Amino acid sequence: MADPRAAFTDNPHDTCVVRLNYSGRSAMFGGEPDQPHERPGEEFARGHYEQLVEASGTIEVGGHRWEVHGFGLRDHSWGPRYWQAPFYYRWLTANFGPDFGFMGSRIARRDSDGTRGGFVWDGDKLHLCTSFRISTVWAETTGTTSPSRPTW
């Protein structure tokens, strides 16, 4: 946003009500570790978990009402997050319904490859992944991206 102050003061405001009911669809991935798993100075959060979820409910804005139903990911950390601790991080989540979804991440370090991992949910069991790789190929002629297939 080029000018947040102008965007929030000059644009119209209206009443908004969001009522969503969430339910977990997968087992949780992660948690609060018994022992530190990051090097000193590279701690992202004291604990962290992710879980595939389903939500349904309503969104109301300015007299308009929409029924919503969809799938997503709940992401929770304990304590403050230190976004600058990792050199960089990338993650991809996909939730295709109550019976299939996945999450993969890469946390890079300045002096090494860092970590890669994630999970695949098959509707009954969370399968942990020890490696995750995704890449994007730039198609210069069209100005669009063409994702390559993830390798688990």
PDB file of C-alpha atoms in Angstrom:
ATOM      1  CA  MET A   1       0.000   0.000   0.000  1.00  0.00           C
ATOM      2  CA  ALA A   2       1.687   3.197  -1.134  1.00  0.00           C
ATOM      3  CA  ASP A   3      -0.094   5.538   1.311  1.00  0.00           C
ATOM      4  CA  PRO A   4      -1.842   3.660   4.150  1.00  0.00           C
ATOM      5  CA  ARG A   5      -2.964   6.825   5.935  1.00  0.00           C
ATOM      6  CA  ALA A   6      -4.821   8.070   2.853  1.00  0.00           C
ATOM      7  CA  ALA A   7      -6.288   4.629   2.178  1.00  0.00           C
ATOM      8  CA  PHE A   8      -7.729   4.311   5.668  1.00  0.00           C
ATOM      9  CA  THR A   9      -8.955   7.915   6.015  1.00  0.00           C
ATOM     10  CA  ASP A  10     -10.188   8.710   2.489  1.00  0.00           C
ATOM     11  CA  ASN A  11     -11.972   5.449   1.615  1.00  0.00           C
ATOM     12  CA  PRO A  12     -15.533   4.773   2.767  1.00  0.00           C
ATOM     13  CA  HIS A  13     -16.223   2.872   5.989  1.00  0.00           C
ATOM     14  CA  ASP A  14     -19.176   0.600   6.618  1.00  0.00           C
ATOM     15  CA  THR A  15     -20.478  -1.804   9.233  1.00  0.00           C
ATOM     16  CA  CYS A  16     -19.129  -5.322   8.868  1.00  0.00           C
ATOM     17  CA  VAL A  17     -20.127  -8.486  10.722  1.00  0.00           C
ATOM     18  CA  VAL A  18     -18.293 -11.801  10.262  1.00  0.00           C
ATOM     19  CA  ARG A  19     -19.690 -14.978  11.834  1.00  0.00           C
ATOM     20  CA  LEU A  20     -17.669 -18.090  11.032  1.00  0.00           C
ATOM     21  CA  ASN A  21     -17.657 -21.519  12.666  1.00  0.00           C
ATOM     22  CA  TYR A  22     -14.350 -23.372  12.349  1.00  0.00           C
ATOM     23  CA  SER A  23     -13.686 -27.071  12.763  1.00  0.00           C
ATOM     24  CA  GLY A  24     -10.441 -28.987  12.465  1.00  0.00           C
ATOM     25  CA  ARG A  25     -10.192 -31.357   9.499  1.00  0.00           C
ATOM     26  CA  SER A  26      -6.698 -32.750  10.040  1.00  0.00           C
ATOM     27  CA  ALA A  27      -4.566 -33.571  13.024  1.00  0.00           C
ATOM     28  CA  MET A  28      -2.360 -30.674  14.183  1.00  0.00           C
ATOM     29  CA  PHE A  29       1.203 -30.413  12.859  1.00  0.00           C
ATOM     30  CA  GLY A  30       3.811 -29.015  15.235  1.00  0.00           C
ATOM     31  CA  GLY A  31       3.363 -27.762  18.779  1.00  0.00           C
ATOM     32  CA  GLU A  32       5.560 -26.536  21.589  1.00  0.00           C
ATOM     33  CA  PRO A  33       8.864 -28.441  21.426  1.00  0.00           C
ATOM     34  CA  ASP A  34      10.360 -30.107  24.515  1.00  0.00           C
ATOM     35  CA  GLN A  35      13.813 -28.950  23.420  1.00  0.00           C
ATOM     36  CA  PRO A  36      14.836 -26.008  21.214  1.00  0.00           C
ATOM     37  CA  HIS A  37      15.007 -27.001  17.542  1.00  0.00           C
ATOM     38  CA  GLU A  38      16.400 -23.706  16.228  1.00  0.00           C
ATOM     39  CA  ARG A  39      19.823 -22.207  16.774  1.00  0.00           C
ATOM     40  CA  PRO A  40      20.135 -19.323  19.260  1.00  0.00           C
ATOM     41  CA  GLY A  41      19.126 -16.066  17.571  1.00  0.00           C
ATOM     42  CA  GLU A  42      17.091 -17.908  14.916  1.00  0.00           C
ATOM     43  CA  GLU A  43      14.058 -18.686  17.062  1.00  0.00           C
ATOM     44  CA  PHE A  44      10.919 -17.853  15.095  1.00  0.00           C
ATOM     45  CA  ALA A  45       8.427 -18.491  17.929  1.00  0.00           C
ATOM     46  CA  ARG A  46       8.337 -20.419  21.197  1.00  0.00           C
ATOM     47  CA  GLY A  47       5.943 -22.955  19.694  1.00  0.00           C
ATOM     48  CA  HIS A  48       3.970 -23.257  16.482  1.00  0.00           C
ATOM     49  CA  TYR A  49       1.306 -25.504  14.943  1.00  0.00           C
ATOM     50  CA  GLU A  50      -0.758 -25.690  11.774  1.00  0.00           C
ATOM     51  CA  GLN A  51      -3.996 -27.531  11.049  1.00  0.00           C
ATOM     52  CA  LEU A  52      -6.249 -27.918   8.021  1.00  0.00           C
ATOM     53  CA  VAL A  53      -9.696 -26.505   8.849  1.00  0.00           C
ATOM     54  CA  GLU A  54     -13.197 -26.008   7.467  1.00  0.00           C
ATOM     55  CA  ALA A  55     -15.264 -22.856   8.042  1.00  0.00           C
ATOM     56  CA  SER A  56     -18.842 -21.853   7.316  1.00  0.00           C
ATOM     57  CA  GLY A  57     -20.993 -18.891   8.213  1.00  0.00           C
ATOM     58  CA  THR A  58     -21.883 -15.407   7.016  1.00  0.00           C
ATOM     59  CA  ILE A  59     -20.216 -12.118   6.133  1.00  0.00           C
ATOM     60  CA  GLU A  60     -22.263  -8.900   6.157  1.00  0.00           C
ATOM     61  CA  VAL A  61     -21.067  -5.555   4.780  1.00  0.00           C
ATOM     62  CA  GLY A  62     -23.239  -2.485   4.306  1.00  0.00           C
ATOM     63  CA  GLY A  63     -26.549  -4.339   4.109  1.00  0.00           C
ATOM     64  CA  HIS A  64     -25.224  -7.128   1.865  1.00  0.00           C
ATOM     65  CA  ARG A  65     -24.926 -10.661   3.227  1.00  0.00           C
ATOM     66  CA  TRP A  66     -22.975 -13.637   1.886  1.00  0.00           C
ATOM     67  CA  GLU A  67     -23.083 -17.247   3.005  1.00  0.00           C
ATOM     68  CA  VAL A  68     -19.580 -18.717   2.948  1.00  0.00           C
ATOM     69  CA  HIS A  69     -18.196 -22.230   3.216  1.00  0.00           C
ATOM     70  CA  GLY A  70     -14.626 -23.196   2.550  1.00  0.00           C
ATOM     71  CA  PHE A  71     -11.426 -24.898   3.585  1.00  0.00           C
ATOM     72  CA  GLY A  72      -8.144 -23.411   4.776  1.00  0.00           C
ATOM     73  CA  LEU A  73      -5.342 -23.594   7.328  1.00  0.00           C
ATOM     74  CA  ARG A  74      -5.113 -22.496  10.957  1.00  0.00           C
ATOM     75  CA  ASP A  75      -1.648 -21.191  11.868  1.00  0.00           C
ATOM     76  CA  HIS A  76      -0.824 -20.479  15.516  1.00  0.00           C
ATOM     77  CA  SER A  77       2.326 -19.509  17.406  1.00  0.00           C
ATOM     78  CA  TRP A  78       2.995 -19.009  21.103  1.00  0.00           C
ATOM     79  CA  GLY A  79       4.418 -15.649  22.093  1.00  0.00           C
ATOM     80  CA  PRO A  80       5.701 -13.056  19.640  1.00  0.00           C
ATOM     81  CA  ARG A  81       6.961 -14.104  16.243  1.00  0.00           C
ATOM     82  CA  TYR A  82      10.391 -12.918  15.180  1.00  0.00           C
ATOM     83  CA  TRP A  83       9.899 -12.592  11.427  1.00  0.00           C
ATOM     84  CA  GLN A  84      13.507 -11.537  10.829  1.00  0.00           C
ATOM     85  CA  ALA A  85      15.044 -14.578  12.585  1.00  0.00           C
ATOM     86  CA  PRO A  86      15.087 -16.835   9.483  1.00  0.00           C
ATOM     87  CA  PHE A  87      17.017 -15.632   6.425  1.00  0.00           C
ATOM     88  CA  TYR A  88      13.772 -16.223   4.534  1.00  0.00           C
ATOM     89  CA  TYR A  89      10.905 -18.695   4.518  1.00  0.00           C
ATOM     90  CA  ARG A  90       8.501 -20.039   1.937  1.00  0.00           C
ATOM     91  CA  TRP A  91       5.459 -22.193   2.458  1.00  0.00           C
ATOM     92  CA  LEU A  92       2.561 -23.550   0.496  1.00  0.00           C
ATOM     93  CA  THR A  93      -0.697 -24.856   1.892  1.00  0.00           C
ATOM     94  CA  ALA A  94      -3.498 -26.509  -0.024  1.00  0.00           C
ATOM     95  CA  ASN A  95      -6.772 -27.796   1.420  1.00  0.00           C
ATOM     96  CA  PHE A  96      -8.996 -29.583  -1.075  1.00  0.00           C
ATOM     97  CA  GLY A  97     -11.735 -30.598   1.357  1.00  0.00           C
ATOM     98  CA  PRO A  98     -12.167 -32.780   4.423  1.00  0.00           C
ATOM     99  CA  ASP A  99     -10.159 -35.680   2.995  1.00  0.00           C
ATOM    100  CA  PHE A 100      -7.044 -34.215   1.368  1.00  0.00           C
ATOM    101  CA  GLY A 101      -4.604 -31.382   1.881  1.00  0.00           C
ATOM    102  CA  PHE A 102      -0.944 -30.595   2.414  1.00  0.00           C
ATOM    103  CA  MET A 103       1.534 -28.050   3.713  1.00  0.00           C
ATOM    104  CA  GLY A 104       5.173 -27.670   2.795  1.00  0.00           C
ATOM    105  CA  SER A 105       7.732 -25.177   4.003  1.00  0.00           C
ATOM    106  CA  ARG A 106      11.317 -24.104   3.614  1.00  0.00           C
ATOM    107  CA  ILE A 107      13.081 -22.077   6.279  1.00  0.00           C
ATOM    108  CA  ALA A 108      16.415 -20.828   4.948  1.00  0.00           C
ATOM    109  CA  ARG A 109      19.504 -19.909   6.944  1.00  0.00           C
ATOM    110  CA  ARG A 110      22.165 -17.439   5.883  1.00  0.00           C
ATOM    111  CA  ASP A 111      24.954 -20.001   6.217  1.00  0.00           C
ATOM    112  CA  SER A 112      23.232 -23.245   5.159  1.00  0.00           C
ATOM    113  CA  ASP A 113      20.275 -24.783   3.398  1.00  0.00           C
ATOM    114  CA  GLY A 114      18.013 -24.619   6.470  1.00  0.00           C
ATOM    115  CA  THR A 115      15.024 -26.910   6.865  1.00  0.00           C
ATOM    116  CA  ARG A 116      12.347 -28.317   4.608  1.00  0.00           C
ATOM    117  CA  GLY A 117       9.315 -30.299   5.634  1.00  0.00           C
ATOM    118  CA  GLY A 118       5.583 -30.474   5.978  1.00  0.00           C
ATOM    119  CA  PHE A 119       2.719 -32.935   5.861  1.00  0.00           C
ATOM    120  CA  VAL A 120       0.110 -34.587   3.661  1.00  0.00           C
ATOM    121  CA  TRP A 121      -3.364 -35.263   5.105  1.00  0.00           C
ATOM    122  CA  ASP A 122      -5.194 -38.227   3.541  1.00  0.00           C
ATOM    123  CA  GLY A 123      -8.451 -37.870   5.479  1.00  0.00           C
ATOM    124  CA  ASP A 124      -7.359 -40.310   8.194  1.00  0.00           C
ATOM    125  CA  LYS A 125      -3.687 -39.764   8.878  1.00  0.00           C
ATOM    126  CA  LEU A 126      -1.124 -36.981   8.820  1.00  0.00           C
ATOM    127  CA  HIS A 127       1.941 -38.123   6.831  1.00  0.00           C
ATOM    128  CA  LEU A 128       5.027 -36.117   7.781  1.00  0.00           C
ATOM    129  CA  CYS A 129       7.401 -35.067   5.016  1.00  0.00           C
ATOM    130  CA  THR A 130      11.101 -34.618   5.641  1.00  0.00           C
ATOM    131  CA  SER A 131      11.655 -32.728   2.405  1.00  0.00           C
ATOM    132  CA  PHE A 132       9.675 -30.319   0.279  1.00  0.00           C
ATOM    133  CA  ARG A 133      10.618 -28.608  -2.950  1.00  0.00           C
ATOM    134  CA  ILE A 134       8.598 -26.281  -5.155  1.00  0.00           C
ATOM    135  CA  SER A 135       9.735 -24.097  -7.980  1.00  0.00           C
ATOM    136  CA  THR A 136       8.233 -21.580 -10.343  1.00  0.00           C
ATOM    137  CA  VAL A 137       9.261 -21.203 -13.950  1.00  0.00           C
ATOM    138  CA  TRP A 138       8.879 -17.787 -15.580  1.00  0.00           C
ATOM    139  CA  ALA A 139       7.375 -17.891 -19.064  1.00  0.00           C
ATOM    140  CA  GLU A 140       8.811 -14.664 -20.500  1.00  0.00           C
ATOM    141  CA  THR A 141       6.723 -14.774 -23.678  1.00  0.00           C
ATOM    142  CA  THR A 142       3.383 -14.643 -21.841  1.00  0.00           C
ATOM    143  CA  GLY A 143       4.281 -12.805 -18.656  1.00  0.00           C
ATOM    144  CA  THR A 144       2.723 -15.585 -16.572  1.00  0.00           C
ATOM    145  CA  THR A 145       4.161 -18.201 -14.261  1.00  0.00           C
ATOM    146  CA  SER A 146       3.921 -21.915 -14.761  1.00  0.00           C
ATOM    147  CA  PRO A 147       4.369 -23.880 -11.521  1.00  0.00           C
ATOM    148  CA  SER A 148       6.274 -27.118 -11.643  1.00  0.00           C
ATOM    149  CA  ARG A 149       5.039 -30.162  -9.782  1.00  0.00           C
ATOM    150  CA  PRO A 150       6.055 -30.277  -6.060  1.00  0.00           C
ATOM    151  CA  THR A 151       8.458 -33.051  -5.102  1.00  0.00           C
ATOM    152  CA  TRP A 152       7.731 -34.735  -1.768  1.00  0.00           C
TER     153      TRP A 152
END
